[in-house]
Coordinates of C-alpha atoms in Angstrom, one line a residue:
Chain C
M1 CA -69.8 48.1 70.8
A2 CA -72.1 45.2 70.7
N3 CA -75.3 45.2 72.7
K4 CA -75.3 43.5 76.0
I5 CA -77.7 40.5 76.1
I6 CA -77.1 39.6 79.7
E7 CA -76.4 42.2 82.4
C8 CA -75.7 41.0 85.9
H9 CA -74.9 43.4 88.7
E10 CA -74.0 42.1 92.2
L11 CA -76.5 39.3 91.8
S12 CA -76.9 37.0 94.9
K13 CA -78.9 34.0 95.9
H14 CA -78.9 32.8 99.4
F15 CA -80.4 29.6 100.8
G16 CA -80.6 30.4 104.5
D17 CA -77.0 31.2 105.6
F18 CA -75.6 29.7 102.5
K19 CA -74.5 32.1 99.8
A20 CA -74.9 29.9 96.7
V21 CA -74.3 33.0 94.4
D22 CA -72.5 35.8 96.0
Q23 CA -72.6 39.2 94.3
I24 CA -71.6 38.3 90.8
T25 CA -71.2 41.0 88.2
F26 CA -70.7 40.4 84.5
D27 CA -72.1 41.2 81.0
V28 CA -72.5 39.0 78.0
K29 CA -72.4 40.6 74.6
E30 CA -74.7 39.8 71.8
G31 CA -73.3 37.0 69.5
E32 CA -70.7 36.0 72.0
I33 CA -69.8 32.4 73.0
F34 CA -69.6 32.8 76.8
G35 CA -68.1 30.0 78.9
F36 CA -69.4 29.6 82.4
L37 CA -67.0 27.5 84.4
G38 CA -66.6 26.5 88.0
A39 CA -66.0 23.5 90.3
N40 CA -68.9 21.3 91.4
G41 CA -70.8 23.4 93.9
A42 CA -69.4 26.7 92.9
G43 CA -72.9 28.1 92.1
K44 CA -73.1 27.8 88.4
T45 CA -76.4 26.0 88.2
T46 CA -78.0 28.4 90.7
A47 CA -76.8 31.4 88.7
M48 CA -78.0 29.8 85.5
R49 CA -81.4 29.1 86.9
I50 CA -81.9 32.7 87.8
L51 CA -80.8 33.8 84.3
C52 CA -83.2 31.4 82.8
G53 CA -86.1 32.8 84.8
L54 CA -86.5 29.7 86.9
S55 CA -85.5 31.1 90.3
Y56 CA -85.6 34.5 92.0
P57 CA -82.4 36.1 93.2
T58 CA -82.1 37.3 96.8
S59 CA -80.6 40.6 95.8
G60 CA -78.8 42.4 93.0
E61 CA -79.9 43.2 89.5
A62 CA -79.9 41.2 86.3
S63 CA -81.5 41.3 82.9
V64 CA -81.6 38.7 80.1
A65 CA -82.5 39.7 76.5
G66 CA -83.6 43.0 78.0
F67 CA -86.0 41.4 80.5
N68 CA -85.8 41.8 84.3
V69 CA -85.1 38.5 86.2
Y70 CA -87.5 39.6 89.0
K71 CA -90.5 40.9 87.1
Q72 CA -90.3 39.3 83.6
Q73 CA -89.5 35.7 84.1
E74 CA -92.1 34.5 81.6
K75 CA -90.7 36.8 78.9
I76 CA -87.2 35.6 79.6
K77 CA -88.3 32.0 79.1
K78 CA -89.8 32.8 75.7
H79 CA -86.7 34.5 74.4
I80 CA -84.1 31.9 75.5
G81 CA -83.3 28.4 74.5
Y82 CA -82.0 25.8 77.0
M83 CA -80.4 22.4 76.7
S84 CA -78.7 20.2 79.3
Q85 CA -77.0 16.8 79.1
K86 CA -79.4 15.4 81.6
F87 CA -82.7 16.1 80.0
S88 CA -83.1 17.1 76.4
L89 CA -85.7 15.2 74.4
Y90 CA -88.6 12.8 74.8
D91 CA -87.2 9.3 74.0
N92 CA -90.6 7.9 73.2
L93 CA -91.6 10.6 70.7
T94 CA -90.2 10.6 67.1
I95 CA -87.7 13.2 65.9
L96 CA -90.5 15.1 64.1
E97 CA -92.8 14.9 67.1
N98 CA -90.2 16.2 69.4
I99 CA -89.6 19.2 67.1
E100 CA -93.3 19.8 66.8
F101 CA -93.8 19.6 70.5
Y102 CA -91.0 22.1 71.4
G103 CA -92.0 24.4 68.5
G104 CA -95.6 24.4 69.8
V105 CA -94.6 25.1 73.4
Y106 CA -92.6 28.1 72.2
G107 CA -95.5 29.4 70.1
V108 CA -94.0 28.8 66.6
S109 CA -96.9 28.7 64.1
R110 CA -97.9 25.3 62.6
E111 CA -96.8 26.4 59.1
E112 CA -93.4 27.6 60.3
I113 CA -92.9 24.4 62.4
K114 CA -93.5 22.3 59.3
K115 CA -91.2 24.3 57.1
R116 CA -88.4 24.6 59.6
S117 CA -88.6 21.0 60.8
N118 CA -88.1 19.8 57.2
E119 CA -85.1 22.1 56.9
L120 CA -83.7 21.0 60.2
V121 CA -84.0 17.3 59.5
A122 CA -82.3 17.8 56.1
T123 CA -79.4 19.9 57.6
L124 CA -78.8 17.2 60.2
G125 CA -79.0 14.5 57.6
L126 CA -81.7 12.7 59.5
E127 CA -84.3 12.3 56.7
K128 CA -84.5 8.6 57.1
E129 CA -84.7 8.7 60.8
A130 CA -87.3 11.5 61.1
K131 CA -90.1 9.2 62.0
K132 CA -88.1 7.0 64.3
L133 CA -88.2 7.3 68.1
V134 CA -85.6 9.5 69.6
G135 CA -84.7 6.8 72.1
S136 CA -83.3 4.7 69.3
L137 CA -80.8 7.3 68.2
P138 CA -77.1 7.2 69.2
L139 CA -76.2 9.7 72.0
G140 CA -74.2 11.9 69.7
W141 CA -77.2 12.4 67.3
K142 CA -79.5 13.0 70.3
Q143 CA -77.3 15.8 71.5
K144 CA -77.1 17.5 68.1
L145 CA -80.8 17.2 67.7
A146 CA -81.4 18.6 71.2
F147 CA -79.3 21.6 70.4
S148 CA -81.2 22.2 67.2
V149 CA -84.5 22.0 69.0
A150 CA -83.2 24.4 71.7
I151 CA -82.7 27.0 69.1
F152 CA -85.7 26.1 66.9
H153 CA -87.7 29.1 68.0
R154 CA -84.7 31.4 67.1
P155 CA -84.0 32.6 70.6
K156 CA -81.7 35.5 71.2
I157 CA -79.6 33.4 73.6
V158 CA -79.2 29.7 74.3
F159 CA -78.1 28.2 77.6
L160 CA -76.1 25.0 77.3
D161 CA -75.5 23.1 80.6
E162 CA -72.7 20.6 80.0
P163 CA -73.9 19.7 76.5
T164 CA -71.1 17.4 75.5
G165 CA -70.6 15.2 78.5
G166 CA -69.6 11.6 77.6
V167 CA -69.7 12.0 73.8
D168 CA -66.8 10.8 71.6
P169 CA -64.2 13.4 70.5
I170 CA -65.4 13.6 67.0
T171 CA -69.0 14.2 67.9
R172 CA -67.9 16.7 70.5
R173 CA -66.2 18.7 67.8
Q174 CA -69.2 18.5 65.4
F175 CA -71.3 19.8 68.3
W176 CA -69.0 22.8 68.7
D177 CA -69.2 23.4 64.9
M178 CA -73.0 23.8 65.5
I179 CA -72.3 26.2 68.3
Y180 CA -70.1 28.3 66.1
Q181 CA -72.7 28.3 63.4
A182 CA -75.3 29.4 65.8
A183 CA -73.1 32.2 67.0
E184 CA -72.4 33.3 63.4
D185 CA -76.2 33.5 63.0
G186 CA -76.3 35.9 65.9
I187 CA -77.4 33.6 68.7
T188 CA -75.6 34.3 71.9
V189 CA -74.2 31.1 73.5
F190 CA -73.9 30.7 77.2
V191 CA -72.2 27.3 78.0
T192 CA -70.9 25.3 80.9
T193 CA -68.4 22.5 80.5
H194 CA -66.0 20.3 82.4
Y195 CA -63.7 20.0 79.3
M196 CA -61.0 22.6 79.5
D197 CA -60.2 22.4 75.7
E198 CA -63.8 23.5 75.1
A199 CA -63.2 26.6 77.4
E200 CA -60.7 27.6 74.7
Y201 CA -63.5 27.7 72.1
C202 CA -65.3 30.5 74.0
N203 CA -64.8 34.2 73.3
R204 CA -64.7 34.9 77.0
I205 CA -65.1 32.8 80.1
T206 CA -65.8 33.2 83.8
V207 CA -64.6 30.9 86.5
M208 CA -66.8 30.8 89.6
V209 CA -65.4 29.8 92.9
D210 CA -67.5 29.6 96.1
G211 CA -70.4 31.6 94.6
R212 CA -68.2 34.4 93.3
V213 CA -66.8 35.2 89.9
E214 CA -63.1 34.9 90.4
A215 CA -62.0 35.4 86.8
L216 CA -63.5 36.8 83.7
D217 CA -61.6 37.3 80.4
S218 CA -60.7 35.7 77.1
P219 CA -58.9 32.3 77.4
A220 CA -55.7 33.8 76.0
R221 CA -55.7 36.7 78.5
L222 CA -56.5 34.4 81.4
K223 CA -53.6 32.1 80.6
E224 CA -51.3 35.1 80.4
S225 CA -52.3 36.5 83.7
F226 CA -51.9 33.1 85.4
H227 CA -48.6 32.6 83.7
T228 CA -49.5 29.3 82.1
H229 CA -50.2 27.7 78.7
S230 CA -53.2 25.7 79.6
M231 CA -56.7 26.5 80.7
D232 CA -56.6 23.4 82.8
E233 CA -53.9 25.1 85.0
V234 CA -55.9 28.3 85.2
F235 CA -58.9 26.5 86.4
Y236 CA -56.9 24.4 88.8
Q237 CA -55.2 27.4 90.4
L238 CA -58.6 29.1 90.9
A239 CA -60.7 26.1 91.9
R240 CA -58.3 24.6 94.4
K241 CA -58.8 27.8 96.5
A242 CA -62.4 26.8 97.0
K243 CA -63.5 26.1 100.5
R244 CA -66.8 24.5 99.9
S245 CA -67.8 21.5 97.8
S246 CA -71.3 20.3 96.9
D247 CA -73.3 19.3 94.0
Chain K
M1 CA -49.3 -13.7 85.7
S2 CA -52.3 -11.9 84.3
D3 CA -54.9 -10.9 86.9
V4 CA -57.5 -10.4 84.2
Q5 CA -57.6 -12.4 81.0
V6 CA -60.3 -11.6 78.4
N7 CA -60.8 -13.8 75.4
S8 CA -63.2 -12.8 72.6
L9 CA -65.9 -11.6 75.0
T10 CA -69.1 -10.7 73.2
K11 CA -72.4 -9.3 74.6
T12 CA -75.5 -8.3 72.7
F13 CA -78.8 -6.8 73.9
E14 CA -82.3 -6.6 72.5
K15 CA -82.2 -10.1 70.8
G16 CA -78.8 -9.4 69.2
S17 CA -79.7 -6.1 67.6
I18 CA -77.4 -4.1 69.9
Q19 CA -73.8 -5.2 69.9
A20 CA -72.6 -3.8 73.2
V21 CA -69.2 -5.6 73.4
N22 CA -67.9 -7.2 70.2
D23 CA -65.1 -9.9 70.3
V24 CA -63.0 -8.1 72.9
S25 CA -59.7 -9.6 74.1
F26 CA -57.0 -8.2 76.4
S27 CA -55.2 -9.0 79.6
V28 CA -54.2 -7.0 82.6
E29 CA -51.1 -7.9 84.6
K30 CA -51.0 -8.1 88.4
G31 CA -50.5 -4.7 89.9
E32 CA -51.2 -2.9 86.7
L33 CA -53.3 0.3 86.4
F34 CA -55.3 -0.4 83.2
G35 CA -57.6 2.2 81.6
L36 CA -60.5 1.7 79.3
I37 CA -60.9 4.9 77.4
G38 CA -64.0 5.6 75.3
P39 CA -67.2 7.7 75.1
D40 CA -70.6 6.8 76.5
G41 CA -72.0 3.7 74.7
A42 CA -68.6 2.3 73.8
G43 CA -69.3 -0.8 75.9
K44 CA -67.1 0.0 79.0
T45 CA -69.8 -0.7 81.6
T46 CA -71.1 -3.9 79.9
L47 CA -67.5 -5.2 79.9
F48 CA -67.1 -4.3 83.6
R49 CA -70.4 -5.9 84.5
M50 CA -69.3 -9.2 82.8
L51 CA -66.0 -9.2 84.5
T52 CA -67.6 -8.6 87.9
T53 CA -70.0 -11.5 87.1
L54 CA -73.1 -9.3 87.0
L55 CA -73.8 -10.1 83.4
L56 CA -73.3 -13.3 81.4
P57 CA -71.5 -13.0 78.1
D58 CA -73.1 -14.3 74.9
S59 CA -69.8 -15.9 73.9
G60 CA -66.1 -15.8 74.7
S61 CA -64.6 -16.3 78.1
A62 CA -62.7 -14.4 80.8
T63 CA -60.9 -15.1 84.0
V64 CA -60.2 -12.8 87.0
N65 CA -57.5 -14.0 89.4
G66 CA -57.4 -17.1 87.3
M67 CA -61.1 -17.9 87.9
D68 CA -63.8 -18.2 85.3
I69 CA -66.3 -15.4 85.3
V70 CA -69.2 -17.8 84.7
K71 CA -68.3 -20.9 86.7
D72 CA -66.5 -19.3 89.6
Y73 CA -68.7 -16.2 90.0
R74 CA -69.1 -16.7 93.8
E75 CA -65.4 -16.7 94.4
I76 CA -64.8 -13.7 92.1
R77 CA -67.4 -11.7 93.9
R78 CA -65.7 -12.2 97.2
R79 CA -62.4 -11.0 95.8
V80 CA -63.0 -8.1 93.5
G81 CA -64.0 -4.6 94.3
Y82 CA -66.5 -2.8 92.0
M83 CA -67.4 0.9 92.0
P84 CA -70.3 1.3 89.5
G85 CA -70.6 4.5 87.4
K86 CA -73.9 5.3 89.1
F87 CA -73.7 6.0 92.8
S88 CA -75.0 2.8 94.4
L89 CA -74.6 3.1 98.1
Y90 CA -77.5 3.4 100.5
Q91 CA -78.5 7.1 100.5
D92 CA -80.3 6.9 103.8
L93 CA -77.4 5.3 105.7
T94 CA -74.6 7.5 107.0
I95 CA -71.0 7.3 105.8
E96 CA -70.1 5.1 108.7
E97 CA -73.1 2.8 108.4
N98 CA -72.5 2.3 104.6
L99 CA -68.9 1.4 105.3
H100 CA -69.8 -0.9 108.2
F101 CA -72.5 -2.6 106.1
F102 CA -70.1 -3.4 103.2
A103 CA -67.4 -4.7 105.6
T104 CA -70.0 -7.0 107.3
V105 CA -71.3 -8.3 103.9
F106 CA -67.7 -9.3 103.1
N107 CA -67.2 -10.9 106.4
T108 CA -64.6 -8.4 107.6
T109 CA -64.4 -5.3 109.8
I110 CA -63.5 -1.8 109.1
E111 CA -60.5 -2.1 111.5
E112 CA -59.1 -5.1 109.7
N113 CA -58.3 -3.3 106.5
Y114 CA -58.3 0.2 107.8
N115 CA -54.8 0.9 106.5
L116 CA -56.0 0.4 103.0
I117 CA -58.7 3.1 103.1
K118 CA -57.2 5.3 105.8
D119 CA -55.8 8.1 103.5
I120 CA -59.2 8.4 101.7
Y121 CA -61.4 7.8 104.7
V122 CA -59.8 10.6 106.9
Q123 CA -61.0 13.1 104.3
I124 CA -64.6 12.2 104.8
E125 CA -64.5 11.1 108.4
P126 CA -65.5 14.5 109.8
F127 CA -68.9 13.9 108.2
K128 CA -69.2 10.2 109.1
K129 CA -72.6 10.8 110.7
R130 CA -74.0 12.4 107.5
R131 CA -76.3 10.4 105.3
A132 CA -74.8 9.4 101.9
G133 CA -77.6 11.0 100.0
K134 CA -76.6 14.4 101.5
L135 CA -72.9 14.2 100.4
S136 CA -71.3 16.2 97.6
G137 CA -70.2 14.5 94.4
G138 CA -66.5 14.4 95.4
M139 CA -67.4 13.0 98.9
K140 CA -69.7 10.3 97.5
Q141 CA -67.0 9.2 95.2
K142 CA -64.5 8.9 98.1
L143 CA -67.1 6.9 100.2
A144 CA -67.8 4.6 97.2
L145 CA -64.1 3.9 96.8
C146 CA -63.8 3.1 100.5
C147 CA -66.7 0.7 100.3
A148 CA -65.2 -1.0 97.2
L149 CA -61.9 -1.4 99.1
I150 CA -63.0 -2.4 102.5
H151 CA -62.6 -6.2 101.9
K152 CA -59.1 -5.8 100.5
P153 CA -59.9 -6.8 96.9
T154 CA -57.3 -8.2 94.6
V155 CA -58.7 -6.5 91.6
L156 CA -60.5 -3.2 91.6
F157 CA -63.0 -2.2 88.9
L158 CA -63.8 1.5 88.7
D159 CA -66.5 2.5 86.2
E160 CA -66.1 6.1 85.2
P161 CA -65.2 7.3 88.7
T162 CA -64.5 10.8 87.6
T163 CA -67.4 11.5 85.2
G164 CA -69.0 14.8 86.0
V165 CA -66.4 15.6 88.7
D166 CA -64.5 18.8 88.4
V167 CA -60.8 19.1 87.6
V168 CA -59.6 19.5 91.2
S169 CA -61.5 16.4 92.5
R170 CA -60.4 14.4 89.4
K171 CA -56.7 15.2 90.2
E172 CA -57.2 14.1 93.8
F173 CA -58.9 10.9 92.7
W174 CA -56.1 9.9 90.4
D175 CA -53.6 10.5 93.2
M176 CA -55.5 8.1 95.3
L177 CA -55.4 5.5 92.6
K178 CA -51.6 5.8 92.3
S179 CA -51.2 5.1 96.0
L180 CA -53.6 2.1 95.8
K181 CA -51.5 0.8 92.9
Q182 CA -48.4 0.9 95.1
Q183 CA -50.2 -1.4 97.5
G184 CA -50.3 -4.0 94.8
I185 CA -54.0 -3.9 93.8
T186 CA -54.7 -4.4 90.2
I187 CA -56.9 -1.6 88.9
L188 CA -59.2 -1.4 85.9
V189 CA -60.6 2.0 85.4
S190 CA -62.8 3.4 82.7
T191 CA -63.1 7.1 81.7
P192 CA -64.4 9.2 78.9
Y193 CA -61.7 11.8 79.6
M194 CA -58.9 11.3 77.2
D195 CA -56.4 13.4 79.3
E196 CA -56.7 10.8 82.1
A197 CA -55.2 8.1 79.8
N198 CA -51.7 9.3 80.5
L199 CA -52.1 8.4 84.1
C200 CA -52.5 4.7 83.3
D201 CA -49.8 2.0 82.7
R202 CA -51.6 0.8 79.7
I203 CA -54.9 1.7 78.0
A204 CA -57.4 0.3 75.6
L205 CA -59.2 2.7 73.3
I206 CA -62.7 1.5 73.0
Q207 CA -65.5 2.6 70.6
N208 CA -68.7 0.9 69.5
G209 CA -68.0 -2.2 71.5
E210 CA -64.6 -2.8 69.9
I211 CA -61.1 -2.2 71.1
M212 CA -59.3 0.0 68.6
S213 CA -55.9 -0.1 70.2
I214 CA -54.2 -1.4 73.3
N215 CA -50.8 -0.1 74.5
T216 CA -49.0 2.2 76.8
P217 CA -50.2 5.8 76.4
E218 CA -46.7 6.6 75.2
N219 CA -46.7 4.0 72.4
I220 CA -50.2 4.9 71.3
V221 CA -49.1 8.4 70.8
K222 CA -45.9 7.2 69.0
S223 CA -47.8 5.1 66.6
F224 CA -49.6 8.1 65.2
P225 CA -48.8 7.7 61.5
N226 CA -48.6 11.3 60.2
T227 CA -46.9 14.5 61.2
L228 CA -49.3 16.6 63.2
Y229 CA -49.5 20.3 62.8
A230 CA -51.3 23.0 64.8
A231 CA -52.7 26.2 63.5
K232 CA -54.5 29.3 64.8
A233 CA -55.6 32.6 63.6
K234 CA -57.6 35.6 64.8
N235 CA -60.7 34.1 63.3
I236 CA -60.2 30.5 64.1
Y237 CA -63.6 29.3 62.8
L238 CA -62.8 30.8 59.4
L239 CA -59.4 29.0 59.4
L240 CA -61.1 25.7 60.3
K241 CA -63.5 26.1 57.3
R242 CA -60.7 27.0 55.0
L243 CA -58.4 24.1 56.1
E244 CA -61.2 21.6 55.8
A245 CA -61.7 22.7 52.2
D246 CA -58.0 22.7 51.4
E247 CA -57.1 19.9 49.0
E248 CA -53.7 19.2 50.6
V249 CA -55.2 18.9 54.1
E250 CA -56.1 15.3 55.0
S251 CA -57.8 16.0 58.3
C252 CA -58.5 19.1 60.4
Y253 CA -60.3 19.6 63.7
A254 CA -60.5 22.0 66.6
F255 CA -58.3 21.3 69.6
G256 CA -58.5 23.8 72.4
E257 CA -56.8 27.0 71.5
Y258 CA -55.5 25.6 68.2
L259 CA -56.7 23.5 65.2
H260 CA -54.9 20.3 64.6
F261 CA -54.3 19.1 61.1
T262 CA -52.5 16.5 59.0
V263 CA -51.6 16.8 55.3
K264 CA -52.0 14.2 52.5
T265 CA -48.3 14.1 51.6
D266 CA -45.8 14.8 54.3
G267 CA -42.8 16.7 53.1
N268 CA -40.4 19.4 54.3
E269 CA -42.0 21.0 57.2
N270 CA -41.1 24.6 56.4
D271 CA -42.1 24.3 52.7
L272 CA -45.3 22.8 53.7
L273 CA -46.3 25.4 56.3
N274 CA -45.2 28.2 54.1
A275 CA -47.4 26.9 51.3
I276 CA -50.3 26.7 53.7
A277 CA -49.6 30.2 55.0
E278 CA -49.6 31.5 51.4
R279 CA -52.9 29.9 50.6
H280 CA -54.6 31.1 53.8
P281 CA -53.3 34.6 54.5
L282 CA -55.4 35.2 57.6
D283 CA -54.8 37.7 60.4
E284 CA -52.5 36.5 63.2
L285 CA -51.9 33.1 61.5
E286 CA -49.6 30.8 63.4
L287 CA -48.5 27.3 62.2
K288 CA -46.3 24.8 63.9
K289 CA -45.5 21.1 64.1
I290 CA -46.7 19.4 67.4
K291 CA -46.7 16.1 69.2
P292 CA -50.0 14.2 69.1
T293 CA -52.0 13.5 72.2
I294 CA -54.1 10.4 73.1
E295 CA -57.2 12.4 71.9
D296 CA -55.5 12.9 68.5
A297 CA -54.8 9.2 68.3
F298 CA -58.4 8.4 69.3
I299 CA -59.8 10.7 66.6
R300 CA -57.5 9.1 64.0
L301 CA -58.5 5.6 64.9
M302 CA -62.2 6.5 64.8
H303 CA -61.7 7.9 61.3
E304 CA -59.8 4.8 60.1
N305 CA -62.5 2.6 61.5
T306 CA -65.2 4.6 59.7
I307 CA -63.2 4.3 56.4
K308 CA -62.8 0.5 57.0
V309 CA -66.5 0.1 57.6
T310 CA -67.4 2.1 54.4
A311 CA -64.9 0.1 52.4
D312 CA -66.5 -3.1 53.7
G313 CA -69.7 -1.9 52.1
E314 CA -71.7 -1.8 55.3

């Protein structure tokens, strides 16, 4: 049995009367690709913020990489990576400067930064662009670079918040190749997406509806239990029950 | 008669160094639901902004309702409806105030064209005193559509109306478009979601400022040149790596639960799949022939374009 890297027990977060996250319980195993789905306003972002050590829960228990979400937020931040579609890199720093900056923030030694950034630039095939501003790169490259930077300090787990929004279908697949590679290297991947074909690439997925976890299983088993052949349909059946909607 | 006619439209930025739209031509018939399908940066927004007279083209020409996008910009602006990709209503006006404002600007009233927006508006009417900035994504989208429709446009331009919106709201939105189409409005809609292509009468697949293909979704899928196969195994990542390295396999990529692949020389389906199964004896291996989707066609065209560019020595 693999170790549990995230343990979440009846975790809740209320804003006044509003139960953004309502008693969610789930585990994520080490090395797993875990999909976190839900309609807009279902509570995904709130839950993810708690797990990233950015927000305190109202009640319930949770630990990430062995650290408590109430008492050890700073330790959590050190041991995770995070990437979102909205913000990832500094456009007016070069590729190498971005890597150096993030490496520095996460306390990677100068020597290591130098060594690893050369490796990274070579793996991505960006040797010629290394000293160019990130703002001049095509979106697809930025996202691949952002992902590499998010796991540069070799975190135990990386949180990806809609990482592939808007990119072309080939780049989207190359991106998932990198996710698989990271998972093979032992990094746990926690990912949200609006693309249902990407839900299929996950080992297990949860679907949140109105702050609660309404489904949690492998894509194959979910499809079976909802008597359908597509994840789209599973999601639709669950999400249309939602009573609330917000961003 | 075509409602939108585009001839070799070209637009560059940054002194010509960025080619946003490159020699694009197409036409959209009256009452048609026409989709521009492509990723971010493909040139969809630039194209829409030129057609709605908000940007001047570098070269080429276009007409909307038979009027020229450069010379007749005032008249075009009166007639078309435009819903930009970025939410552009007044955040500190209420739902009602925004709608009233747009009606007034276009010299009409909410009552005059109420029948056009009724089905959509009733869904947000209970919140009509709420400020636009406080609305959810799905509600903002509905309000924006109402505001774009309130002057009864002849042509409606919708720039990525469903981006970042969940599956349920996306389905609802496309249902609304279908009913608008029945009222005779010509609709141009752009989207990065390939699965939405099937809901359009015709689509243009666009990438790097160029149109790769224009046709009905059905014909685009039909013109897929090879037989397409699907494969899966217990360890699908391993299977992907093996098929990518297989000499006989022409292309292979992940596609949801399965991998999709084509082979270099098509032959008898059974022999072919048997040979592949023999070369890759993985646990729970499953192989079958399948019908391509729009996304398969898009990937194929992207690859062909890359090959062309490389062959041109660029």
